[in-house]
PDB file of C-alpha atoms in Angstrom:
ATOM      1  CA  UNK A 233      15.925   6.292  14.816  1.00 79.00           C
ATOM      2  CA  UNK A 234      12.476   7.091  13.616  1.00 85.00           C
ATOM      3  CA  UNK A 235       9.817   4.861  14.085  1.00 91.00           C
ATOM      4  CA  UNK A 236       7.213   4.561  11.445  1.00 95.00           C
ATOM      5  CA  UNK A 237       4.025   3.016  11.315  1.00 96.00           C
ATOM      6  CA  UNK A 238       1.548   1.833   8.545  1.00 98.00           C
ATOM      7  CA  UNK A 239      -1.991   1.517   9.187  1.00 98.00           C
ATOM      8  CA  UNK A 240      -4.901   0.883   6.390  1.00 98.00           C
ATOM      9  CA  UNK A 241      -4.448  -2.256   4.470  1.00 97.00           C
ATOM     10  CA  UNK A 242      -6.795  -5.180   4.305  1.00 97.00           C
ATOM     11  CA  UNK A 243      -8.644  -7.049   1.402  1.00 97.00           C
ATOM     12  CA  UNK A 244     -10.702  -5.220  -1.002  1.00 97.00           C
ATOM     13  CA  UNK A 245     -12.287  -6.621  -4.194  1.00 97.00           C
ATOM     14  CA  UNK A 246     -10.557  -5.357  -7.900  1.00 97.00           C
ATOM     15  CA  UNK A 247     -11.539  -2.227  -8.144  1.00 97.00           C
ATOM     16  CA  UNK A 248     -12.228  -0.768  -4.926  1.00 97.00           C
ATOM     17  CA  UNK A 249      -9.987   1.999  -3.306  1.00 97.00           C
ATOM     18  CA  UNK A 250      -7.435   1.547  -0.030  1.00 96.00           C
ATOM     19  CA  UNK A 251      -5.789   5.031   1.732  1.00 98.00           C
ATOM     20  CA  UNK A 252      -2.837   4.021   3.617  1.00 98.00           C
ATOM     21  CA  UNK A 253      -1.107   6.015   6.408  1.00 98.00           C
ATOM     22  CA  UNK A 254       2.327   6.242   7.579  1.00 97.00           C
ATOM     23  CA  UNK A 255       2.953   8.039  11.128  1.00 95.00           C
ATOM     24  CA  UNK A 256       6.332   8.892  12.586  1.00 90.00           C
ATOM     25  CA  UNK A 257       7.150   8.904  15.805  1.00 82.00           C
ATOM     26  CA  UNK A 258       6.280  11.829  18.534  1.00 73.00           C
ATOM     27  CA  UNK A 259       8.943  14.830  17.778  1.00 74.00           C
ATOM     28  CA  UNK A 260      10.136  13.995  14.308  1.00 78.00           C
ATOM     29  CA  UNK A 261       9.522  17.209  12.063  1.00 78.00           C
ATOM     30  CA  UNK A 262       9.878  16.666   8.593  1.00 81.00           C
ATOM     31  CA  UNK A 263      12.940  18.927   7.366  1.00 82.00           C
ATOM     32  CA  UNK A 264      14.186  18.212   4.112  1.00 84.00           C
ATOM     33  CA  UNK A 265      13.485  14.582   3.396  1.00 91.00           C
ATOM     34  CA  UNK A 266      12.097  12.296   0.956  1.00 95.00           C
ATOM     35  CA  UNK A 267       8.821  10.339   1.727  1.00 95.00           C
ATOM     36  CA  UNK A 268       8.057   6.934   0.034  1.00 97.00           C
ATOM     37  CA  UNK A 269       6.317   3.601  -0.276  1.00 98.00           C
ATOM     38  CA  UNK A 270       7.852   0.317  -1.699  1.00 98.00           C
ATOM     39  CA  UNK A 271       5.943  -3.100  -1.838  1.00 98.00           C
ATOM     40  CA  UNK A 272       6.493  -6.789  -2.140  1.00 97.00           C
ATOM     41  CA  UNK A 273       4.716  -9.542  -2.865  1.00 96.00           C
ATOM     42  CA  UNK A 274       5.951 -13.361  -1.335  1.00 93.00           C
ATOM     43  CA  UNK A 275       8.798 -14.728  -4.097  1.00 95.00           C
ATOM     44  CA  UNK A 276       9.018 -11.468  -5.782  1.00 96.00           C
ATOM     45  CA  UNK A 277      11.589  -8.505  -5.536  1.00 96.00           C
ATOM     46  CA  UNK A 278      10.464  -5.473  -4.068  1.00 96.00           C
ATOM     47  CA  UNK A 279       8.945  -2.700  -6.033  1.00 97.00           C
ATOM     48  CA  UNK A 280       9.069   1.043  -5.741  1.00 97.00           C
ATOM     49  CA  UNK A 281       5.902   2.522  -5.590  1.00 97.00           C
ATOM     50  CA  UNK A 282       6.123   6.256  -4.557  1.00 98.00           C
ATOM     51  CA  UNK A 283       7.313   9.007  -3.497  1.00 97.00           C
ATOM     52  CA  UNK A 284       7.528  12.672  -2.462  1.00 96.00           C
ATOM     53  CA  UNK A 285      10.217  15.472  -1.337  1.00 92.00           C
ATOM     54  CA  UNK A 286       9.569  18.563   0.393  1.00 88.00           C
ATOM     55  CA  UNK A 287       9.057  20.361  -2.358  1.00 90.00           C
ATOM     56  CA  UNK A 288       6.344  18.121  -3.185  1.00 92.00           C
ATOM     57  CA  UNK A 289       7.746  16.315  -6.165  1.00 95.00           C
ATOM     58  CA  UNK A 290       5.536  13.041  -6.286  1.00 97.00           C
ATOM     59  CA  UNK A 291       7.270   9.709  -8.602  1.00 97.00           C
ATOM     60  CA  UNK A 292       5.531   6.943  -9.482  1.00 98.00           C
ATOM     61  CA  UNK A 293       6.699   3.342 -10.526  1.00 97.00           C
ATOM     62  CA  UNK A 294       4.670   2.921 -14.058  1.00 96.00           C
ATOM     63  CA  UNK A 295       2.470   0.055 -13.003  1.00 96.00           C
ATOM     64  CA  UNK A 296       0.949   2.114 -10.442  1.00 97.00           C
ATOM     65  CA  UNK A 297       0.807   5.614 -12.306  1.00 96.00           C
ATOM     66  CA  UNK A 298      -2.207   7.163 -12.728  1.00 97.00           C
ATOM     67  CA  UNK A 299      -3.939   5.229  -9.938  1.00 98.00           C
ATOM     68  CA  UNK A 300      -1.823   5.664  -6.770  1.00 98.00           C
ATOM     69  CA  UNK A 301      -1.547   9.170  -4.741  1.00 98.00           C
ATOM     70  CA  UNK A 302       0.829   9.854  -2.519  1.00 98.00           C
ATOM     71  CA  UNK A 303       0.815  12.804   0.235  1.00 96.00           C
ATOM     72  CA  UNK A 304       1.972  14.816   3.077  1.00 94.00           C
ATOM     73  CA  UNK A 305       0.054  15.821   6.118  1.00 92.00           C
ATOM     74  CA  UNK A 306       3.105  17.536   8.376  1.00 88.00           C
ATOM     75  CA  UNK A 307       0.233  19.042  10.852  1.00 88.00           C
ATOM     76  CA  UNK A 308      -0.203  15.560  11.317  1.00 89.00           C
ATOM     77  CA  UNK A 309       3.090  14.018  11.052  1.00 89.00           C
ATOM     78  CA  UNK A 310       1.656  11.910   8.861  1.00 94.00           C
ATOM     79  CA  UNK A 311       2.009  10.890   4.679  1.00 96.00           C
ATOM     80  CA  UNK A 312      -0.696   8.501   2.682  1.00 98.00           C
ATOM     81  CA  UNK A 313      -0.846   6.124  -0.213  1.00 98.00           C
ATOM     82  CA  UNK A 314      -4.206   6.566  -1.989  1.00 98.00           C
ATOM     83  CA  UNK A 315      -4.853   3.403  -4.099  1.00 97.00           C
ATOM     84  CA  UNK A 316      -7.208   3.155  -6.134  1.00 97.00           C
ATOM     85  CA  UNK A 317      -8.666   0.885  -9.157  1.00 97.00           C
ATOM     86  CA  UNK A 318      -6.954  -1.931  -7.276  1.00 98.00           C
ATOM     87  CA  UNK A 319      -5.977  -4.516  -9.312  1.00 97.00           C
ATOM     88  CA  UNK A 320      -4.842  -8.063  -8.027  1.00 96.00           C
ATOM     89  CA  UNK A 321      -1.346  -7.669  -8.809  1.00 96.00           C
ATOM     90  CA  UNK A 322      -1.563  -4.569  -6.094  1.00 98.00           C
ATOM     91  CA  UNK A 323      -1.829  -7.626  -3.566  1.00 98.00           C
ATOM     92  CA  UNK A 324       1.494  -7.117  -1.402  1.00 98.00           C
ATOM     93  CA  UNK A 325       3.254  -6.022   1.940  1.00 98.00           C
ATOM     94  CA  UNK A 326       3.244  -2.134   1.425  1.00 98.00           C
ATOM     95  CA  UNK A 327       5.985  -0.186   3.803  1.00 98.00           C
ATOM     96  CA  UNK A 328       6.336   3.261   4.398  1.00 97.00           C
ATOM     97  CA  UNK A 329      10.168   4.365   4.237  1.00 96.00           C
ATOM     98  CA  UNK A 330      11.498   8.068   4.977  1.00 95.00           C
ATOM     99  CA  UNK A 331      15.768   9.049   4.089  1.00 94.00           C
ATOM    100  CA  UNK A 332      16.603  11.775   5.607  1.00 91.00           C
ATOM    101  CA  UNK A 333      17.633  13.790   2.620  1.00 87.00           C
ATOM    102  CA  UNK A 334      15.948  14.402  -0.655  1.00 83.00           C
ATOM    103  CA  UNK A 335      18.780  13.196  -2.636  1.00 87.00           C
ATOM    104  CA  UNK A 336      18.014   9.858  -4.291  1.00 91.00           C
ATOM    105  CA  UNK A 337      14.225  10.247  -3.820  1.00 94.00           C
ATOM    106  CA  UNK A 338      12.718   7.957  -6.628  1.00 95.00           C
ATOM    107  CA  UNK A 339      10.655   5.065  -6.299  1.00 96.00           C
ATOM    108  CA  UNK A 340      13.620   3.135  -7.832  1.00 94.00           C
ATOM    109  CA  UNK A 341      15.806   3.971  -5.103  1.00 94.00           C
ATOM    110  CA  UNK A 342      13.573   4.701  -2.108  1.00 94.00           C
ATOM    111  CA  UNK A 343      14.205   0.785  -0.349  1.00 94.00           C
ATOM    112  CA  UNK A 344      17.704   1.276  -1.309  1.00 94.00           C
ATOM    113  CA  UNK A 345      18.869   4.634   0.574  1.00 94.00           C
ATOM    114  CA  UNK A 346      16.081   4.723   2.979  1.00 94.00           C
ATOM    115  CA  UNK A 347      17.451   5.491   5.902  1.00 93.00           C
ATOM    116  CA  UNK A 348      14.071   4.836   8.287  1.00 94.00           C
ATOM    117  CA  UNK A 349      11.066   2.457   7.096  1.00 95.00           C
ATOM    118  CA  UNK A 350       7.875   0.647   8.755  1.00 96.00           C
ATOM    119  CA  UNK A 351       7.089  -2.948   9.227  1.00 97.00           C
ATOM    120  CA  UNK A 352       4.829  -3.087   6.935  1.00 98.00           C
ATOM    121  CA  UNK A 353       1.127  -3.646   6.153  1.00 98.00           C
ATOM    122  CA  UNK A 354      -0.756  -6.341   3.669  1.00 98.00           C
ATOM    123  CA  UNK A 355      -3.146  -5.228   1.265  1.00 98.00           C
ATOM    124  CA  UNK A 356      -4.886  -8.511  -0.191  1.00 98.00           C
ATOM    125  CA  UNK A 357      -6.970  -8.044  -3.530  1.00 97.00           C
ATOM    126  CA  UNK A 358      -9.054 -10.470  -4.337  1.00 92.00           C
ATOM    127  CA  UNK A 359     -12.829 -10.913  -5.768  1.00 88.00           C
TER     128      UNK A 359
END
C-alpha cells in the first residue's frame, strides 16, 4: 500500500491563498496513475475537487474552477493543490488520493476508485 501524506492546511481569511502537498511514500514512482484531491466538510458528502493523469490532464469540480491548481512534482514524489481566492465554503478536510490507473480519473470519481488516499488535512476559512 502507498502511504500518502498531506501537509499545508490551516486557517486563512476569505481571500487569501493555501498550497497543499501530498507526498508518497519512499520508492513509489508514479507510472501511469491518476492524482487527485476530494474534500468534506462535517454533515456534508464529499466533494471532488481535482485531479491529474500522467499525461497531465487536470479536472476540476465547478465550484472550485478557475481558482484551484493542481500539480505534479515526480522529482519530488510529490503533487499540490494551489487554492486560491478562498472562500468560506472552501472550509473542509482536504485528502490527497492516488488509483493506480488513469482510468476513471475525474474529480467525480476520484474518492470512489481511489485505490490509495491520505488522512487528511483541515483548511478552516474564516475572517
Amino acid at each position: 500500500q502507498v502511504q500518502l501524506e498531506e501537509a499545508g492546511g490551516g486557517s486563512v481569511a476569505p481571500g487569501g491563498s493555501l498550497k497543499l502537498s501530498c507526498t508518497t511514500s519512499s520508492g513509489f514512482t508514479f507510472g501511469d496513475i491518476c492524482m487527485g484531491w476530494w474534500r468534506q466538510a462535517p454533515g456534508k458528502e464529499w466533494e471532488g475537487v481535482a485531479t491529474i493523469d500522467r499525461k497531465n490532464r487536470k479536472e476540476y469540480g465547478a465550484s472550485v474552477k478557475g481558482r484551484f491548481t493542481i500539480s505534479v512534482d515526480e522529482a519530488k514524489n510529490a503533487f499540490y493543490l494551489e487554492i486560491n481566492n478562498v472562500k468560506e465554503e472552501d472550509s473542509a478536510m482536504y485528502h490527497c488520493a492516488i488509483r493506480r490507473w488513469q482510468d476513471y480519473c475525474d474529480p467525480t470519481l476520484i474518492r470512489i476508485y481511489a485505490t490509495d488516499w491520505g488522512q487528511g488535512t483541515q483548511v478552516t476559512v474564516s475572517s
